[in-house]
């Protein structure tokens, strides 16, 4: 018997570094040494550079474009405008939301920063000089930047290209600036619940326009090989296969002649899901010039022109009994989509999964209605580190529950406890139509409240308020309690698709003769650590150590088709595919082992990394031995090799949840807030790698802090964008980031092969509400029910001012 | 974010720099740490045809404390100020203010001279120089002259410095031993300019505040000396009533703009709060 075989099962499991192991991230060696390979690191022979002329206006007619001065700049090769793209029918491109978007402005510009012309030059400097010299003559038009006014009778018509279309991709349009109306739930029942309620609380909850702001901006290198007709695009793509299909459909280049590669990606957070004019222009320029063309956004372009997030104006009514049983919920959303509807949502869900807005509560009747409208703002509406519109939904319900608690004069944690969906109700079907897979919400809330000693926190807050009254301090403390349920892992092909592409995902595994492996997936990591965690899933499934499994993603010529990484879908969907493909490998391995051990397959049992004959632990074949046999023995009835592929269509979404508590001290004279404590309990089902989970939670909470306390992309009435640079757009550094306390419970998903639910986005979804609830809570005793985000110094000071705290 | 073309010069001595500036007139700009100028060039808000780098000029570096007089060479970096023992002993407010500029990477390159000469109302050191009543030495083709910091700032990026003049050194009398000081700055995040900031330097003898000077950052189109605010404290016991009067006087001269940091009304009202905190801290540190 080999030495290895002598190890106990537990020891061998530990060596695999499979599920549950806090394995170090295999990606980090290259990142920490500056050896990552991002799009802008790609340098090809003969490569040239593209740069955009962008609109200084929010709304204007283009009277003329003069390229001559730009073309005279040494090194400038070409200047593309809409006129050049028209013959190719590429001046507009389809968006993921069923609308079209101008690739280069066609007669009109509709937002500040919109792409007007594309200058291609030998180097970046010449391109920038060329951009400066393209002369565009504009006639300014009145800008529409208040979504509340979009459907006014006298509102300027923004989209002349579709002004007379009365049907949009999601039904009838009532106004030229109207995109869609979408509803869910039972309106009559919800109205009835409100009409007959003992208590109704109402609030307008605005989730301001923000931006995912990945550290690496968007960009690509497009290279047309004129010899074989193959177009390769390296780019910051969160969904490379979808990009390939879309590229094929709009260029008519056969799909096998397009190769999309996502190299290392420096954060996506939803910003890199969509298709941007830069990609199209770079591809066209490469086709025209026969040279590789690189386009890389700068920070201001990224913040002001590529996809924003949120901008949801949510009017809510929540009904309850006097003793705090929620009986009904209504919500109307005015959704500001900007100049083109370029949201990234599954086709049938123009408002994403906003109808998860009953949250974690057992609410018997509910109705939501969402009106999407155009404004003179950048297009987008992506899921910034959340599943589609889930952060908006979660923020809405968590604020409404707090507002209701004020009205009932009840502790917000207690009100939550009374309404959380009970453990024995799962699978639970919500009034808005989702089937929650599993949960133990009360256990999570109780654990969280005990961990922070909630009663002591409230007692401290009370003492502080009394001291404030006596004039001994100018600080007020707020305690924010938030509970959230996410809906992630889109999704079942029967109702989830993007541009007709079902939202399954995939994994293909090849076991090498010497017992190591490569797995390729249809997803693409942008920092999530897939190469680490997917190898762990496989290690547990097939008994090959995670260190001997290469995980590869992002090259459409080699990876199996998949819909990419966003909406916390990688683990729920591609992770499931990985487990299922692993099980196929194991099934074949079992047949091989049976042959080698001369027993019937049913007489074998799996033991961590080997099959053993039942009742005879001496007779084993390790996975490594089996792999070798698969390649060097002729086994009757079994094909050589050991490979498998799985395409996984999830039967349901997964529903991670959590309970967060935030304690914030507010200086009422300066508006400065100090997060004294933040506790986050996450339940993401089976935990694949606790260290990666903790890292994801830290990152997501930091983004939640940023959103709640400062991020905003604002526009003035003439269409100027504010917040378009990191001077103003709040990206916290370590200095602004408090200490995070993380915790967990584990409630596996019953329908996922390994019970995992996804975690990358939970902290953003739950975190924003916790911060906002805390700031609002600081002033609750003074009559404040709701103050809008962001809770920056100025707004917090204004709240204190409105409440008369400045004497 | 790519600057227009320019020629780069790196003279070895001051005379060479002055000559280059004279030669190229308003086509030329000096570059010190580059942390205000280069961002402006990348935005193409500044497009100098010639960039004259002062980095190689040794005579512009270093801090001297002689008797009560402090001289700081213009090319001394903000990080060097923070680390300069004698300077920090003589005048701790400079260290305190410098530590609130941007972040360590920027302070490693950003210079005292660049910060003071620039004329950006957001820069932190000018208010400190006003409070210290510092004098700026300027040298150009026409020779050398001195300008009081209190006379130097005329508006946003408008200063008493003529084209072709280089700020070579900053000189001031160190405040008396045992003085109290504070630089109080409210900002949104690391690397941000002040929402409101105040420099306070005062001295006490017995129960009396014998001297007080107060200056404000980023609350107008230039740094402001709050002379009346200082006068409200000087010669008094600096009790609650006098402090309130000083804060009111400082607030009265604030003319901030509305920007991403908040409305003008908020920033004006914040002025009084920040000045009060600076005064209280300065009083607490005074012997
Ligand atoms: C992200 C960021 C955050 C920042 N935050 C702050 C902050 O909080 N507070 C703050 O005060 N500053 C801040 N700064 C600015 C920083 O302190 C700069 O370093 C400083 O303002 C300018 O010094 P410099 O040596 O870099 O000058 P440069 O950028 O080289 O020059 C600035 C200007 O002054 C002129 N100039 C420079 N030296 C001389 C000289 N000796 N004689 C004549 N003219 C001269 C130049 O021609 C130019 O017009 C920040 C900068 C950045 C990039």
mmCIF file with all atom_site columns, C-alpha atoms in Angstrom, chain A residues 230-337:
data_model
loop_
_atom_site.group_PDB
_atom_site.id
_atom_site.type_symbol
_atom_site.label_atom_id
_atom_site.label_alt_id
_atom_site.label_comp_id
_atom_site.label_asym_id
_atom_site.label_entity_id
_atom_site.label_seq_id
_atom_site.pdbx_PDB_ins_code
_atom_site.Cartn_x
_atom_site.Cartn_y
_atom_site.Cartn_z
_atom_site.occupancy
_atom_site.B_iso_or_equiv
_atom_site.pdbx_formal_charge
_atom_site.auth_seq_id
_atom_site.auth_comp_id
_atom_site.auth_asym_id
_atom_site.auth_atom_id
_atom_site.pdbx_PDB_model_num
ATOM 1   C CA . UNK A 1 230 ? -11.047 36.571 -38.279 1.00 0.00 ? 230 UNK A CA 1
ATOM 2   C CA . UNK A 1 231 ? -11.854 39.393 -35.898 1.00 0.00 ? 231 UNK A CA 1
ATOM 3   C CA . UNK A 1 232 ? -10.375 39.098 -32.411 1.00 0.00 ? 232 UNK A CA 1
ATOM 4   C CA . UNK A 1 233 ? -11.379 41.485 -29.669 1.00 0.00 ? 233 UNK A CA 1
ATOM 5   C CA . UNK A 1 234 ? -9.654  41.534 -26.311 1.00 0.00 ? 234 UNK A CA 1
ATOM 6   C CA . UNK A 1 235 ? -11.792 43.543 -23.979 1.00 0.00 ? 235 UNK A CA 1
ATOM 7   C CA . UNK A 1 236 ? -13.121 44.218 -20.527 1.00 0.00 ? 236 UNK A CA 1
ATOM 8   C CA . UNK A 1 237 ? -16.116 41.975 -21.024 1.00 0.00 ? 237 UNK A CA 1
ATOM 9   C CA . UNK A 1 238 ? -18.133 40.459 -18.198 1.00 0.00 ? 238 UNK A CA 1
ATOM 10  C CA . UNK A 1 239 ? -19.949 38.266 -20.740 1.00 0.00 ? 239 UNK A CA 1
ATOM 11  C CA . UNK A 1 240 ? -17.552 37.362 -23.590 1.00 0.00 ? 240 UNK A CA 1
ATOM 12  C CA . UNK A 1 241 ? -19.777 34.818 -25.348 1.00 0.00 ? 241 UNK A CA 1
ATOM 13  C CA . UNK A 1 242 ? -22.759 37.151 -25.387 1.00 0.00 ? 242 UNK A CA 1
ATOM 14  C CA . UNK A 1 243 ? -20.507 39.831 -26.865 1.00 0.00 ? 243 UNK A CA 1
ATOM 15  C CA . UNK A 1 244 ? -19.416 37.397 -29.579 1.00 0.00 ? 244 UNK A CA 1
ATOM 16  C CA . UNK A 1 245 ? -22.975 36.558 -30.534 1.00 0.00 ? 245 UNK A CA 1
ATOM 17  C CA . UNK A 1 246 ? -24.056 40.186 -30.530 1.00 0.00 ? 246 UNK A CA 1
ATOM 18  C CA . UNK A 1 247 ? -20.989 41.161 -32.547 1.00 0.00 ? 247 UNK A CA 1
ATOM 19  C CA . UNK A 1 248 ? -21.795 38.506 -35.100 1.00 0.00 ? 248 UNK A CA 1
ATOM 20  C CA . UNK A 1 249 ? -25.418 39.572 -35.351 1.00 0.00 ? 249 UNK A CA 1
ATOM 21  C CA . UNK A 1 250 ? -24.624 43.233 -35.884 1.00 0.00 ? 250 UNK A CA 1
ATOM 22  C CA . UNK A 1 251 ? -21.589 42.878 -38.160 1.00 0.00 ? 251 UNK A CA 1
ATOM 23  C CA . UNK A 1 252 ? -22.731 39.807 -40.082 1.00 0.00 ? 252 UNK A CA 1
ATOM 24  C CA . UNK A 1 253 ? -19.300 38.286 -39.524 1.00 0.00 ? 253 UNK A CA 1
ATOM 25  C CA . UNK A 1 254 ? -19.930 34.554 -38.985 1.00 0.00 ? 254 UNK A CA 1
ATOM 26  C CA . UNK A 1 255 ? -19.650 33.717 -35.320 1.00 0.00 ? 255 UNK A CA 1
ATOM 27  C CA . UNK A 1 256 ? -16.792 31.255 -35.817 1.00 0.00 ? 256 UNK A CA 1
ATOM 28  C CA . UNK A 1 257 ? -14.774 34.115 -37.254 1.00 0.00 ? 257 UNK A CA 1
ATOM 29  C CA . UNK A 1 258 ? -15.083 36.210 -34.118 1.00 0.00 ? 258 UNK A CA 1
ATOM 30  C CA . UNK A 1 259 ? -12.989 35.536 -31.078 1.00 0.00 ? 259 UNK A CA 1
ATOM 31  C CA . UNK A 1 260 ? -13.633 37.458 -27.881 1.00 0.00 ? 260 UNK A CA 1
ATOM 32  C CA . UNK A 1 261 ? -11.085 37.353 -25.103 1.00 0.00 ? 261 UNK A CA 1
ATOM 33  C CA . UNK A 1 262 ? -11.487 38.789 -21.638 1.00 0.00 ? 262 UNK A CA 1
ATOM 34  C CA . UNK A 1 263 ? -8.028  38.884 -20.101 1.00 0.00 ? 263 UNK A CA 1
ATOM 35  C CA . UNK A 1 264 ? -7.566  39.910 -16.467 1.00 0.00 ? 264 UNK A CA 1
ATOM 36  C CA . UNK A 1 265 ? -10.286 42.349 -15.543 1.00 0.00 ? 265 UNK A CA 1
ATOM 37  C CA . UNK A 1 266 ? -9.801  44.966 -12.860 1.00 0.00 ? 266 UNK A CA 1
ATOM 38  C CA . UNK A 1 267 ? -13.285 44.934 -11.406 1.00 0.00 ? 267 UNK A CA 1
ATOM 39  C CA . UNK A 1 268 ? -16.567 45.059 -13.263 1.00 0.00 ? 268 UNK A CA 1
ATOM 40  C CA . UNK A 1 269 ? -19.460 45.483 -10.822 1.00 0.00 ? 269 UNK A CA 1
ATOM 41  C CA . UNK A 1 270 ? -21.879 45.502 -13.748 1.00 0.00 ? 270 UNK A CA 1
ATOM 42  C CA . UNK A 1 271 ? -20.130 48.317 -15.591 1.00 0.00 ? 271 UNK A CA 1
ATOM 43  C CA . UNK A 1 272 ? -18.576 45.870 -18.054 1.00 0.00 ? 272 UNK A CA 1
ATOM 44  C CA . UNK A 1 273 ? -21.679 43.893 -18.985 1.00 0.00 ? 273 UNK A CA 1
ATOM 45  C CA . UNK A 1 274 ? -22.948 46.163 -21.734 1.00 0.00 ? 274 UNK A CA 1
ATOM 46  C CA . UNK A 1 275 ? -21.673 46.865 -25.221 1.00 0.00 ? 275 UNK A CA 1
ATOM 47  C CA . UNK A 1 276 ? -20.136 50.300 -25.671 1.00 0.00 ? 276 UNK A CA 1
ATOM 48  C CA . UNK A 1 277 ? -19.532 52.430 -28.747 1.00 0.00 ? 277 UNK A CA 1
ATOM 49  C CA . UNK A 1 278 ? -15.788 52.121 -28.171 1.00 0.00 ? 278 UNK A CA 1
ATOM 50  C CA . UNK A 1 279 ? -15.898 48.404 -28.943 1.00 0.00 ? 279 UNK A CA 1
ATOM 51  C CA . UNK A 1 280 ? -17.791 48.899 -32.182 1.00 0.00 ? 280 UNK A CA 1
ATOM 52  C CA . UNK A 1 281 ? -15.629 51.813 -33.293 1.00 0.00 ? 281 UNK A CA 1
ATOM 53  C CA . UNK A 1 282 ? -12.413 49.938 -32.537 1.00 0.00 ? 282 UNK A CA 1
ATOM 54  C CA . UNK A 1 283 ? -13.666 46.927 -34.499 1.00 0.00 ? 283 UNK A CA 1
ATOM 55  C CA . UNK A 1 284 ? -14.783 49.020 -37.453 1.00 0.00 ? 284 UNK A CA 1
ATOM 56  C CA . UNK A 1 285 ? -11.503 50.933 -37.435 1.00 0.00 ? 285 UNK A CA 1
ATOM 57  C CA . UNK A 1 286 ? -9.545  47.701 -37.402 1.00 0.00 ? 286 UNK A CA 1
ATOM 58  C CA . UNK A 1 287 ? -11.561 46.336 -40.299 1.00 0.00 ? 287 UNK A CA 1
ATOM 59  C CA . UNK A 1 288 ? -11.074 49.549 -42.252 1.00 0.00 ? 288 UNK A CA 1
ATOM 60  C CA . UNK A 1 289 ? -7.383  50.030 -41.489 1.00 0.00 ? 289 UNK A CA 1
ATOM 61  C CA . UNK A 1 290 ? -6.345  46.400 -41.267 1.00 0.00 ? 290 UNK A CA 1
ATOM 62  C CA . UNK A 1 291 ? -4.436  47.169 -38.073 1.00 0.00 ? 291 UNK A CA 1
ATOM 63  C CA . UNK A 1 292 ? -5.151  46.370 -34.450 1.00 0.00 ? 292 UNK A CA 1
ATOM 64  C CA . UNK A 1 293 ? -6.943  49.266 -32.739 1.00 0.00 ? 293 UNK A CA 1
ATOM 65  C CA . UNK A 1 294 ? -6.838  49.917 -29.013 1.00 0.00 ? 294 UNK A CA 1
ATOM 66  C CA . UNK A 1 295 ? -9.424  51.983 -27.193 1.00 0.00 ? 295 UNK A CA 1
ATOM 67  C CA . UNK A 1 296 ? -9.141  52.616 -23.466 1.00 0.00 ? 296 UNK A CA 1
ATOM 68  C CA . UNK A 1 297 ? -11.398 54.974 -21.541 1.00 0.00 ? 297 UNK A CA 1
ATOM 69  C CA . UNK A 1 298 ? -10.026 57.423 -19.064 1.00 0.00 ? 298 UNK A CA 1
ATOM 70  C CA . UNK A 1 299 ? -11.589 57.783 -15.635 1.00 0.00 ? 299 UNK A CA 1
ATOM 71  C CA . UNK A 1 300 ? -13.803 60.724 -16.478 1.00 0.00 ? 300 UNK A CA 1
ATOM 72  C CA . UNK A 1 301 ? -15.115 58.991 -19.582 1.00 0.00 ? 301 UNK A CA 1
ATOM 73  C CA . UNK A 1 302 ? -15.842 55.894 -17.536 1.00 0.00 ? 302 UNK A CA 1
ATOM 74  C CA . UNK A 1 303 ? -17.719 57.805 -14.843 1.00 0.00 ? 303 UNK A CA 1
ATOM 75  C CA . UNK A 1 304 ? -19.685 60.047 -17.149 1.00 0.00 ? 304 UNK A CA 1
ATOM 76  C CA . UNK A 1 305 ? -20.392 57.926 -20.238 1.00 0.00 ? 305 UNK A CA 1
ATOM 77  C CA . UNK A 1 306 ? -20.393 54.209 -19.466 1.00 0.00 ? 306 UNK A CA 1
ATOM 78  C CA . UNK A 1 307 ? -23.107 52.476 -17.547 1.00 0.00 ? 307 UNK A CA 1
ATOM 79  C CA . UNK A 1 308 ? -24.382 54.070 -14.375 1.00 0.00 ? 308 UNK A CA 1
ATOM 80  C CA . UNK A 1 309 ? -26.476 52.279 -11.759 1.00 0.00 ? 309 UNK A CA 1
ATOM 81  C CA . UNK A 1 310 ? -29.720 52.920 -9.818  1.00 0.00 ? 310 UNK A CA 1
ATOM 82  C CA . UNK A 1 311 ? -31.505 56.282 -10.365 1.00 0.00 ? 311 UNK A CA 1
ATOM 83  C CA . UNK A 1 312 ? -34.742 54.824 -9.016  1.00 0.00 ? 312 UNK A CA 1
ATOM 84  C CA . UNK A 1 313 ? -37.396 57.070 -7.512  1.00 0.00 ? 313 UNK A CA 1
ATOM 85  C CA . UNK A 1 314 ? -39.513 54.722 -5.419  1.00 0.00 ? 314 UNK A CA 1
ATOM 86  C CA . UNK A 1 315 ? -42.837 55.837 -3.903  1.00 0.00 ? 315 UNK A CA 1
ATOM 87  C CA . UNK A 1 316 ? -44.000 53.344 -1.358  1.00 0.00 ? 316 UNK A CA 1
ATOM 88  C CA . UNK A 1 317 ? -46.922 52.609 0.868   1.00 0.00 ? 317 UNK A CA 1
ATOM 89  C CA . UNK A 1 318 ? -46.784 49.937 3.488   1.00 0.00 ? 318 UNK A CA 1
ATOM 90  C CA . UNK A 1 319 ? -49.769 48.735 5.507   1.00 0.00 ? 319 UNK A CA 1
ATOM 91  C CA . UNK A 1 320 ? -49.759 47.040 8.885   1.00 0.00 ? 320 UNK A CA 1
ATOM 92  C CA . UNK A 1 321 ? -51.788 46.152 11.896  1.00 0.00 ? 321 UNK A CA 1
ATOM 93  C CA . UNK A 1 322 ? -51.247 48.233 14.988  1.00 0.00 ? 322 UNK A CA 1
ATOM 94  C CA . UNK A 1 323 ? -49.238 45.452 16.557  1.00 0.00 ? 323 UNK A CA 1
ATOM 95  C CA . UNK A 1 324 ? -46.851 45.410 13.615  1.00 0.00 ? 324 UNK A CA 1
ATOM 96  C CA . UNK A 1 325 ? -47.979 42.734 11.151  1.00 0.00 ? 325 UNK A CA 1
ATOM 97  C CA . UNK A 1 326 ? -47.315 43.961 7.642   1.00 0.00 ? 326 UNK A CA 1
ATOM 98  C CA . UNK A 1 327 ? -50.406 43.388 5.513   1.00 0.00 ? 327 UNK A CA 1
ATOM 99  C CA . UNK A 1 328 ? -49.661 45.028 2.192   1.00 0.00 ? 328 UNK A CA 1
ATOM 100 C CA . UNK A 1 329 ? -47.127 46.888 0.094   1.00 0.00 ? 329 UNK A CA 1
ATOM 101 C CA . UNK A 1 330 ? -47.295 49.115 -2.938  1.00 0.00 ? 330 UNK A CA 1
ATOM 102 C CA . UNK A 1 331 ? -44.527 50.695 -4.858  1.00 0.00 ? 331 UNK A CA 1
ATOM 103 C CA . UNK A 1 332 ? -44.371 52.924 -7.861  1.00 0.00 ? 332 UNK A CA 1
ATOM 104 C CA . UNK A 1 333 ? -40.960 53.438 -9.414  1.00 0.00 ? 333 UNK A CA 1
ATOM 105 C CA . UNK A 1 334 ? -39.931 56.195 -11.738 1.00 0.00 ? 334 UNK A CA 1
ATOM 106 C CA . UNK A 1 335 ? -36.855 54.706 -13.371 1.00 0.00 ? 335 UNK A CA 1
ATOM 107 C CA . UNK A 1 336 ? -34.449 57.154 -15.010 1.00 0.00 ? 336 UNK A CA 1
ATOM 108 C CA . UNK A 1 337 ? -32.713 55.219 -17.786 1.00 0.00 ? 337 UNK A CA 1
#
